[in-house]
CSV table of C-alpha atoms in Angstrom, one decimal:
chain,number,residue,atom,x,y,z
A,1,UNK,CA,-4.7,-24.0,-155.1
A,2,UNK,CA,-7.3,-26.0,-153.0
A,3,UNK,CA,-7.1,-25.9,-149.4
A,4,UNK,CA,-7.1,-29.7,-149.1
A,5,UNK,CA,-3.9,-29.9,-151.2
A,6,UNK,CA,-1.8,-27.1,-149.8
A,7,UNK,CA,2.0,-27.2,-150.2
A,8,UNK,CA,3.6,-24.9,-147.7
A,9,UNK,CA,7.3,-24.5,-147.3
A,10,UNK,CA,8.1,-23.3,-143.8
A,11,UNK,CA,11.5,-22.1,-143.0
A,12,UNK,CA,13.2,-19.4,-140.9
A,13,UNK,CA,13.9,-16.2,-142.7
A,14,UNK,CA,17.5,-15.3,-143.3
A,15,UNK,CA,19.4,-12.6,-141.7
A,16,UNK,CA,18.9,-9.0,-143.0
A,17,UNK,CA,20.9,-8.2,-146.2
A,18,UNK,CA,22.9,-5.2,-146.9
A,19,UNK,CA,20.1,-3.5,-148.9
A,20,UNK,CA,19.1,-1.2,-146.0
A,21,UNK,CA,22.5,-0.3,-144.8
A,22,UNK,CA,22.1,3.1,-146.3
A,23,UNK,CA,19.1,4.0,-144.2
A,24,UNK,CA,19.5,6.7,-141.6
A,25,UNK,CA,20.2,5.6,-138.1
A,26,UNK,CA,17.1,7.5,-136.8
A,27,UNK,CA,14.8,5.2,-138.8
A,28,UNK,CA,16.7,2.0,-138.5
A,29,UNK,CA,15.2,0.8,-135.2
A,30,UNK,CA,11.7,1.5,-136.4
A,31,UNK,CA,12.4,-0.2,-139.7
A,32,UNK,CA,13.8,-3.2,-137.9
A,33,UNK,CA,10.8,-3.6,-135.7
A,34,UNK,CA,8.5,-3.5,-138.8
A,35,UNK,CA,10.7,-6.0,-140.5
A,36,UNK,CA,10.5,-8.4,-137.6
A,37,UNK,CA,6.8,-7.9,-137.3
A,38,UNK,CA,6.5,-8.7,-141.0
A,39,UNK,CA,8.5,-11.8,-140.7
A,40,UNK,CA,6.5,-13.0,-137.7
A,41,UNK,CA,3.3,-12.3,-139.5
A,42,UNK,CA,4.4,-14.3,-142.6
A,43,UNK,CA,5.4,-17.2,-140.4
A,44,UNK,CA,2.1,-17.2,-138.5
A,45,UNK,CA,0.2,-17.0,-141.7
A,46,UNK,CA,2.1,-20.0,-143.0
A,47,UNK,CA,1.2,-22.0,-140.0
A,48,UNK,CA,-2.4,-21.0,-140.4
A,49,UNK,CA,-2.3,-22.1,-143.9
A,50,UNK,CA,-0.8,-25.4,-142.9
A,51,UNK,CA,-3.6,-25.8,-140.3
A,52,UNK,CA,-6.1,-25.0,-143.1
A,53,UNK,CA,-4.5,-27.7,-145.3
A,54,UNK,CA,-4.6,-30.2,-142.4
A,55,UNK,CA,-8.3,-29.6,-142.2
A,56,UNK,CA,-8.6,-30.5,-145.8
A,57,UNK,CA,-6.7,-33.7,-145.3
A,58,UNK,CA,-3.5,-33.2,-147.3
A,59,UNK,CA,-0.7,-30.9,-146.1
A,60,UNK,CA,3.0,-31.4,-146.9
A,61,UNK,CA,5.6,-29.5,-145.0
A,62,UNK,CA,8.9,-29.1,-146.7
A,63,UNK,CA,11.9,-27.6,-145.0
A,64,UNK,CA,13.8,-25.6,-147.4
A,65,UNK,CA,16.2,-22.7,-147.2
A,66,UNK,CA,14.4,-19.5,-147.8
A,67,UNK,CA,16.4,-16.4,-148.6
A,68,UNK,CA,15.1,-13.1,-147.4
A,69,UNK,CA,14.2,-10.5,-150.1
A,70,UNK,CA,16.1,-7.2,-149.9
A,71,UNK,CA,15.1,-5.4,-146.7
A,72,UNK,CA,12.2,-3.3,-147.9
A,73,UNK,CA,11.1,-2.9,-144.4
A,74,UNK,CA,14.0,-0.5,-143.6
A,75,UNK,CA,12.2,2.7,-144.0
A,76,UNK,CA,13.8,5.8,-145.4
A,77,UNK,CA,13.7,8.6,-142.9
A,78,UNK,CA,11.4,11.6,-143.6
A,79,UNK,CA,12.4,15.1,-143.1
A,80,UNK,CA,12.1,15.8,-139.4
A,81,UNK,CA,13.3,12.4,-138.3
A,82,UNK,CA,10.1,10.3,-138.5
A,83,UNK,CA,10.3,7.0,-140.5
A,84,UNK,CA,7.7,6.2,-143.3
A,85,UNK,CA,5.4,3.2,-142.8
A,86,UNK,CA,7.1,0.2,-144.4
A,87,UNK,CA,5.3,-1.3,-147.4
A,88,UNK,CA,3.6,-4.6,-147.2
A,89,UNK,CA,6.1,-7.4,-146.9
A,90,UNK,CA,6.5,-9.4,-150.1
A,91,UNK,CA,6.3,-13.2,-150.0
A,92,UNK,CA,9.9,-14.6,-149.4
A,93,UNK,CA,11.3,-16.7,-152.2
A,94,UNK,CA,10.1,-20.3,-151.8
A,95,UNK,CA,7.1,-19.5,-149.7
A,96,UNK,CA,3.6,-19.8,-151.3
A,97,UNK,CA,1.1,-17.6,-149.6
A,98,UNK,CA,-2.5,-18.9,-150.0
A,99,UNK,CA,-5.7,-17.2,-149.0
A,100,UNK,CA,-6.3,-16.8,-145.2
A,101,UNK,CA,-7.3,-19.9,-143.3
A,102,UNK,CA,-10.8,-18.3,-142.7
A,103,UNK,CA,-11.6,-18.7,-146.4
A,104,UNK,CA,-10.9,-22.5,-146.3
A,105,UNK,CA,-14.0,-24.7,-146.2
A,106,UNK,CA,-14.7,-26.4,-142.8
A,107,UNK,CA,-12.9,-29.7,-142.3
A,108,UNK,CA,-14.7,-33.0,-141.7
A,109,UNK,CA,-16.7,-33.4,-138.5
A,110,UNK,CA,-14.4,-36.1,-137.1
A,111,UNK,CA,-11.5,-33.5,-137.2
A,112,UNK,CA,-13.5,-30.7,-135.5
A,113,UNK,CA,-14.8,-33.0,-132.7
A,114,UNK,CA,-12.9,-32.4,-129.5
A,115,UNK,CA,-11.0,-35.3,-128.0
A,116,UNK,CA,-13.1,-37.6,-125.9
A,117,UNK,CA,-16.4,-36.5,-127.3
A,118,UNK,CA,-16.9,-39.8,-129.0
A,119,UNK,CA,-17.5,-40.7,-132.6
A,120,UNK,CA,-20.8,-40.8,-134.5
A,121,UNK,CA,-22.4,-43.5,-132.4
A,122,UNK,CA,-26.1,-43.0,-132.0
A,123,UNK,CA,-27.0,-44.4,-128.6
A,124,UNK,CA,-30.7,-44.3,-129.5
A,125,UNK,CA,-30.2,-46.3,-132.6
A,126,UNK,CA,-33.0,-48.7,-131.6
A,127,UNK,CA,-35.3,-46.1,-130.2
A,128,UNK,CA,-35.0,-47.9,-126.8
A,129,UNK,CA,-32.7,-45.4,-124.9
A,130,UNK,CA,-34.5,-44.9,-121.5
A,131,UNK,CA,-35.0,-41.2,-122.2
A,132,UNK,CA,-36.8,-42.0,-125.4
A,133,UNK,CA,-39.3,-44.4,-123.6
A,134,UNK,CA,-40.8,-41.8,-121.3
A,135,UNK,CA,-43.1,-38.9,-121.8
A,136,UNK,CA,-41.2,-35.9,-120.5
A,137,UNK,CA,-44.4,-33.8,-120.6
A,138,UNK,CA,-45.8,-35.9,-117.8
A,139,UNK,CA,-43.0,-35.2,-115.5
A,140,UNK,CA,-44.1,-34.7,-111.9
A,141,UNK,CA,-43.6,-31.1,-111.2
A,142,UNK,CA,-43.4,-31.5,-107.5
A,143,UNK,CA,-40.8,-34.3,-107.3
A,144,UNK,CA,-38.9,-33.0,-110.4
A,145,UNK,CA,-35.5,-34.6,-111.2
A,146,UNK,CA,-36.0,-37.4,-108.6
A,147,UNK,CA,-39.2,-38.6,-110.3
A,148,UNK,CA,-37.5,-38.4,-113.7
A,149,UNK,CA,-34.5,-40.4,-112.5
A,150,UNK,CA,-36.8,-43.2,-111.0
A,151,UNK,CA,-38.7,-43.3,-114.3
A,152,UNK,CA,-35.4,-43.5,-116.3
A,153,UNK,CA,-34.2,-46.4,-114.2
A,154,UNK,CA,-37.5,-48.3,-114.6
A,155,UNK,CA,-37.0,-48.0,-118.5
A,156,UNK,CA,-33.4,-49.3,-118.4
A,157,UNK,CA,-32.6,-52.7,-120.0
A,158,UNK,CA,-30.7,-55.1,-117.7
A,159,UNK,CA,-30.0,-58.0,-119.9
A,160,UNK,CA,-27.6,-58.8,-122.9
A,161,UNK,CA,-28.8,-60.2,-126.1
A,162,UNK,CA,-26.7,-62.6,-128.1
A,163,UNK,CA,-27.7,-62.8,-131.7
A,164,UNK,CA,-26.4,-65.7,-133.8
A,165,UNK,CA,-27.0,-65.2,-137.5
A,166,UNK,CA,-26.7,-68.4,-139.5
A,167,UNK,CA,-26.5,-68.5,-143.3
A,168,UNK,CA,-28.4,-71.4,-144.9
A,169,UNK,CA,-26.4,-74.3,-146.2
A,170,UNK,CA,-25.6,-75.0,-149.9
A,171,UNK,CA,-28.8,-75.4,-152.0
A,172,UNK,CA,-29.7,-76.5,-155.6
A,173,UNK,CA,-29.2,-73.4,-157.8
A,174,UNK,CA,-31.0,-75.0,-160.7
A,175,UNK,CA,-34.4,-74.8,-159.1
A,176,UNK,CA,-36.7,-72.4,-160.8
A,177,UNK,CA,-39.1,-71.9,-157.9
A,178,UNK,CA,-38.2,-71.5,-154.2
A,179,UNK,CA,-39.7,-74.9,-153.4
A,180,UNK,CA,-37.3,-76.5,-155.8
A,181,UNK,CA,-34.3,-74.9,-154.3
A,182,UNK,CA,-33.7,-77.5,-151.7
A,183,UNK,CA,-30.4,-78.3,-149.9
A,184,UNK,CA,-27.8,-80.4,-151.7
A,185,UNK,CA,-26.3,-83.5,-150.0
A,186,UNK,CA,-23.2,-81.3,-149.2
A,187,UNK,CA,-25.6,-78.6,-147.9
A,188,UNK,CA,-27.2,-81.1,-145.5
A,189,UNK,CA,-23.8,-82.0,-144.3
A,190,UNK,CA,-23.0,-78.4,-143.6
A,191,UNK,CA,-26.2,-77.9,-141.6
A,192,UNK,CA,-25.3,-81.0,-139.5
A,193,UNK,CA,-21.8,-79.4,-138.8
A,194,UNK,CA,-23.4,-76.1,-137.9
A,195,UNK,CA,-25.9,-77.7,-135.6
A,196,UNK,CA,-23.2,-79.6,-133.9
A,197,UNK,CA,-21.1,-76.5,-133.4
A,198,UNK,CA,-24.0,-74.5,-131.9
A,199,UNK,CA,-24.8,-77.4,-129.4
A,200,UNK,CA,-21.1,-77.6,-128.4
A,201,UNK,CA,-21.2,-74.0,-127.1
A,202,UNK,CA,-23.2,-75.1,-124.2
A,203,UNK,CA,-25.6,-72.1,-124.3
A,204,UNK,CA,-29.2,-72.1,-123.5
A,205,UNK,CA,-30.8,-70.9,-126.6
A,206,UNK,CA,-34.1,-69.3,-126.3
A,207,UNK,CA,-35.5,-69.6,-129.9
A,208,UNK,CA,-34.7,-70.1,-133.6
A,209,UNK,CA,-36.2,-67.6,-136.0
A,210,UNK,CA,-35.8,-68.5,-139.7
A,211,UNK,CA,-36.6,-67.3,-143.0
A,212,UNK,CA,-39.6,-68.9,-144.7
A,213,UNK,CA,-37.7,-69.7,-147.8
A,214,UNK,CA,-37.1,-73.5,-148.5
A,215,UNK,CA,-33.3,-73.5,-148.1
A,216,UNK,CA,-33.5,-71.7,-144.7
A,217,UNK,CA,-36.3,-73.8,-143.5
A,218,UNK,CA,-34.5,-77.0,-144.3
A,219,UNK,CA,-31.3,-75.7,-142.6
A,220,UNK,CA,-33.3,-74.9,-139.5
A,221,UNK,CA,-34.9,-78.4,-139.3
A,222,UNK,CA,-31.4,-80.0,-139.4
A,223,UNK,CA,-30.0,-77.6,-136.8
A,224,UNK,CA,-32.8,-78.0,-134.4
A,225,UNK,CA,-32.1,-81.7,-134.0
A,226,UNK,CA,-29.0,-80.7,-132.0
A,227,UNK,CA,-31.0,-78.2,-130.0
A,228,UNK,CA,-34.1,-80.1,-128.7
A,229,UNK,CA,-36.8,-78.1,-127.1
A,230,UNK,CA,-35.8,-74.8,-128.7
A,231,UNK,CA,-38.9,-73.3,-130.3
A,232,UNK,CA,-38.9,-72.5,-134.1
A,233,UNK,CA,-40.6,-69.4,-135.6
A,234,UNK,CA,-40.8,-68.8,-139.3
A,235,UNK,CA,-41.0,-65.3,-140.8
A,236,UNK,CA,-41.2,-63.7,-144.3
A,237,UNK,CA,-39.3,-60.6,-143.1
A,238,UNK,CA,-36.0,-62.5,-143.3
A,239,UNK,CA,-36.4,-63.8,-146.9
A,240,UNK,CA,-33.5,-63.1,-149.2
A,241,UNK,CA,-33.5,-59.8,-151.3
A,242,UNK,CA,-31.6,-56.8,-152.2
A,243,UNK,CA,-31.5,-54.5,-149.1
A,244,UNK,CA,-30.0,-51.4,-150.6
A,245,UNK,CA,-28.0,-50.5,-153.8
A,246,UNK,CA,-24.4,-51.4,-153.0
A,247,UNK,CA,-21.4,-49.0,-153.2
A,248,UNK,CA,-19.4,-49.5,-155.1
A,249,UNK,CA,-21.9,-50.7,-157.7
A,250,UNK,CA,-22.0,-54.2,-159.1
A,251,UNK,CA,-22.0,-55.1,-162.7
A,252,UNK,CA,-25.4,-56.8,-162.7
A,253,UNK,CA,-28.1,-54.2,-162.8
A,254,UNK,CA,-31.3,-54.2,-160.7
A,255,UNK,CA,-34.1,-51.8,-161.2
A,256,UNK,CA,-34.6,-49.4,-158.4
A,257,UNK,CA,-38.0,-50.9,-157.5
A,258,UNK,CA,-36.2,-54.1,-156.4
A,259,UNK,CA,-34.2,-52.2,-153.7
A,260,UNK,CA,-37.3,-50.1,-152.9
A,261,UNK,CA,-39.4,-53.1,-152.1
A,262,UNK,CA,-36.8,-55.6,-150.6
A,263,UNK,CA,-35.0,-52.8,-148.7
A,264,UNK,CA,-38.1,-51.8,-146.8
A,265,UNK,CA,-38.8,-55.4,-145.7
A,266,UNK,CA,-35.2,-56.1,-144.7
A,267,UNK,CA,-35.0,-52.8,-142.8
A,268,UNK,CA,-38.3,-53.8,-141.1
A,269,UNK,CA,-36.6,-57.2,-140.1
A,270,UNK,CA,-33.7,-55.3,-138.6
A,271,UNK,CA,-35.9,-53.0,-136.6
A,272,UNK,CA,-38.1,-55.8,-135.5
A,273,UNK,CA,-35.4,-58.3,-134.4
A,274,UNK,CA,-32.2,-56.4,-133.7
A,275,UNK,CA,-32.4,-54.2,-130.7
A,276,UNK,CA,-31.4,-54.1,-126.9
A,277,UNK,CA,-33.3,-56.3,-124.5
A,278,UNK,CA,-36.7,-55.5,-123.3
A,279,UNK,CA,-36.8,-53.9,-119.9
A,280,UNK,CA,-38.8,-56.9,-118.6
A,281,UNK,CA,-36.0,-59.4,-119.6
A,282,UNK,CA,-34.1,-60.3,-116.6
A,283,UNK,CA,-31.6,-62.9,-118.0
A,284,UNK,CA,-29.2,-62.8,-121.0
A,285,UNK,CA,-30.7,-64.4,-124.1
A,286,UNK,CA,-29.2,-66.5,-126.9
A,287,UNK,CA,-31.2,-66.3,-130.1
A,288,UNK,CA,-30.6,-67.9,-133.5
A,289,UNK,CA,-31.7,-66.4,-136.8
A,290,UNK,CA,-31.4,-68.7,-139.9
A,291,UNK,CA,-31.5,-66.6,-143.1
A,292,UNK,CA,-29.5,-65.4,-146.0
A,293,UNK,CA,-26.2,-63.7,-146.9
A,294,UNK,CA,-27.6,-60.4,-148.0
A,295,UNK,CA,-29.8,-60.1,-145.0
A,296,UNK,CA,-27.0,-60.9,-142.6
A,297,UNK,CA,-24.6,-58.5,-144.2
A,298,UNK,CA,-27.1,-55.7,-144.1
A,299,UNK,CA,-28.0,-56.3,-140.5
A,300,UNK,CA,-24.3,-56.4,-139.5
A,301,UNK,CA,-23.7,-53.0,-141.2
A,302,UNK,CA,-26.8,-51.4,-139.5
A,303,UNK,CA,-26.1,-52.9,-136.1
A,304,UNK,CA,-22.5,-51.6,-136.1
A,305,UNK,CA,-23.7,-48.3,-137.6
A,306,UNK,CA,-21.5,-48.7,-140.7
A,307,UNK,CA,-22.7,-47.4,-144.0
A,308,UNK,CA,-25.3,-50.0,-145.1
A,309,UNK,CA,-24.3,-49.5,-148.7
A,310,UNK,CA,-21.2,-51.5,-148.0
A,311,UNK,CA,-23.0,-54.7,-147.3
A,312,UNK,CA,-21.7,-56.4,-150.5
A,313,UNK,CA,-18.0,-55.8,-149.4
A,314,UNK,CA,-18.3,-58.8,-147.0
A,315,UNK,CA,-18.6,-62.4,-147.9
A,316,UNK,CA,-20.2,-65.3,-146.0
A,317,UNK,CA,-19.8,-69.0,-146.4
A,318,UNK,CA,-22.7,-71.5,-146.4
A,319,UNK,CA,-23.7,-72.6,-142.8
A,320,UNK,CA,-21.5,-69.9,-141.3
A,321,UNK,CA,-22.1,-68.2,-137.9
A,322,UNK,CA,-22.1,-64.6,-137.2
A,323,UNK,CA,-22.3,-63.5,-133.5
A,324,UNK,CA,-23.6,-60.1,-132.5
A,325,UNK,CA,-23.8,-58.9,-128.9
A,326,UNK,CA,-26.2,-56.1,-127.8
A,327,UNK,CA,-25.5,-54.7,-124.3
A,328,UNK,CA,-28.2,-53.2,-122.1
A,329,UNK,CA,-26.8,-49.7,-122.8
A,330,UNK,CA,-27.3,-50.2,-126.6
A,331,UNK,CA,-23.6,-50.8,-127.4
A,332,UNK,CA,-23.1,-53.5,-130.1
A,333,UNK,CA,-20.2,-55.8,-130.5
A,334,UNK,CA,-19.4,-58.2,-133.4
A,335,UNK,CA,-17.9,-61.4,-131.9
A,336,UNK,CA,-17.6,-63.5,-135.0
A,337,UNK,CA,-18.3,-62.9,-138.7
A,338,UNK,CA,-19.1,-65.7,-141.0
A,339,UNK,CA,-17.3,-68.4,-139.0
A,340,UNK,CA,-16.8,-71.8,-140.6
A,341,UNK,CA,-13.7,-72.8,-138.9
A,342,UNK,CA,-15.5,-75.8,-137.4
A,343,UNK,CA,-16.0,-77.2,-140.9
A,344,UNK,CA,-13.4,-79.3,-142.8
A,345,UNK,CA,-12.0,-77.3,-145.8
A,346,UNK,CA,-13.5,-79.7,-148.3
A,347,UNK,CA,-17.0,-78.9,-146.9
A,348,UNK,CA,-16.8,-75.1,-147.2
A,349,UNK,CA,-18.7,-73.4,-149.9
A,350,UNK,CA,-20.0,-70.0,-150.7
A,351,UNK,CA,-23.0,-70.2,-153.1
């Protein structure tokens, strides 16, 4: 039976039966000690098997009455008064003895990690951890750790970045080329609502970086009317695409080359734009990125260190706002995901 699906019945063994009453008094004490040891060994082994099953993730304890087998541990006395070694104890009825726990495969890493050791968070996910920014080979041998501590402090970020990921508004799906896929009248209304919402937050936005695709560019132009003076930057890195083959898979098939090409570009966008603040940045920043659903979902998965293959398990409305926070220590928090609560219900779409 596999270790991960162990069924172990653990119950106290019954009192000794009358099978050994005919044993000589000279060997009864020795036999009793052997029987007690055998019972303790069986119980310990059952617990070890239970622990093994727990490591596999599926253990069921069932308390049942277990009757003791005839007392084979009561040894017959040998001539001269010495007792014979008892035979190996048989498995009591109702107790399934599996191979020793040592033969079970190791459990998942999250089980084996000691309490308080943290999860699988990679603190150097953006390669901007202070220790990763200095050349340890050039450490001053005279000052030693004091010099290293000063250099680490010099490379430590001090500001928080607020990333607002905006999905473009509804657009014309009938357009064959990108230039023909312009915003619909409803899409323009959605962009107005999104711009008004961002302005109402009262934040000092630093910049708007947007995809170079038509629907994202038009959404940006409308939003920027509510944020006068905020510079706009266009980039091809944020264009829509298929970042990685989703899991579970989808019904519509894409050749591997599509994920290979789009995925590298979208991953480059993540590495280029999503990271902790530069060491020279003194104040918190508020940045807007107007792009596409696939790009935003992939970025969220990567920033939170979730499996990126799960990007398609999320859904985003047109004109929605997703808010990520990146702390100076590299910790990332998701404040909102696909928020469109500021839109009337009849204005919400997901195309």
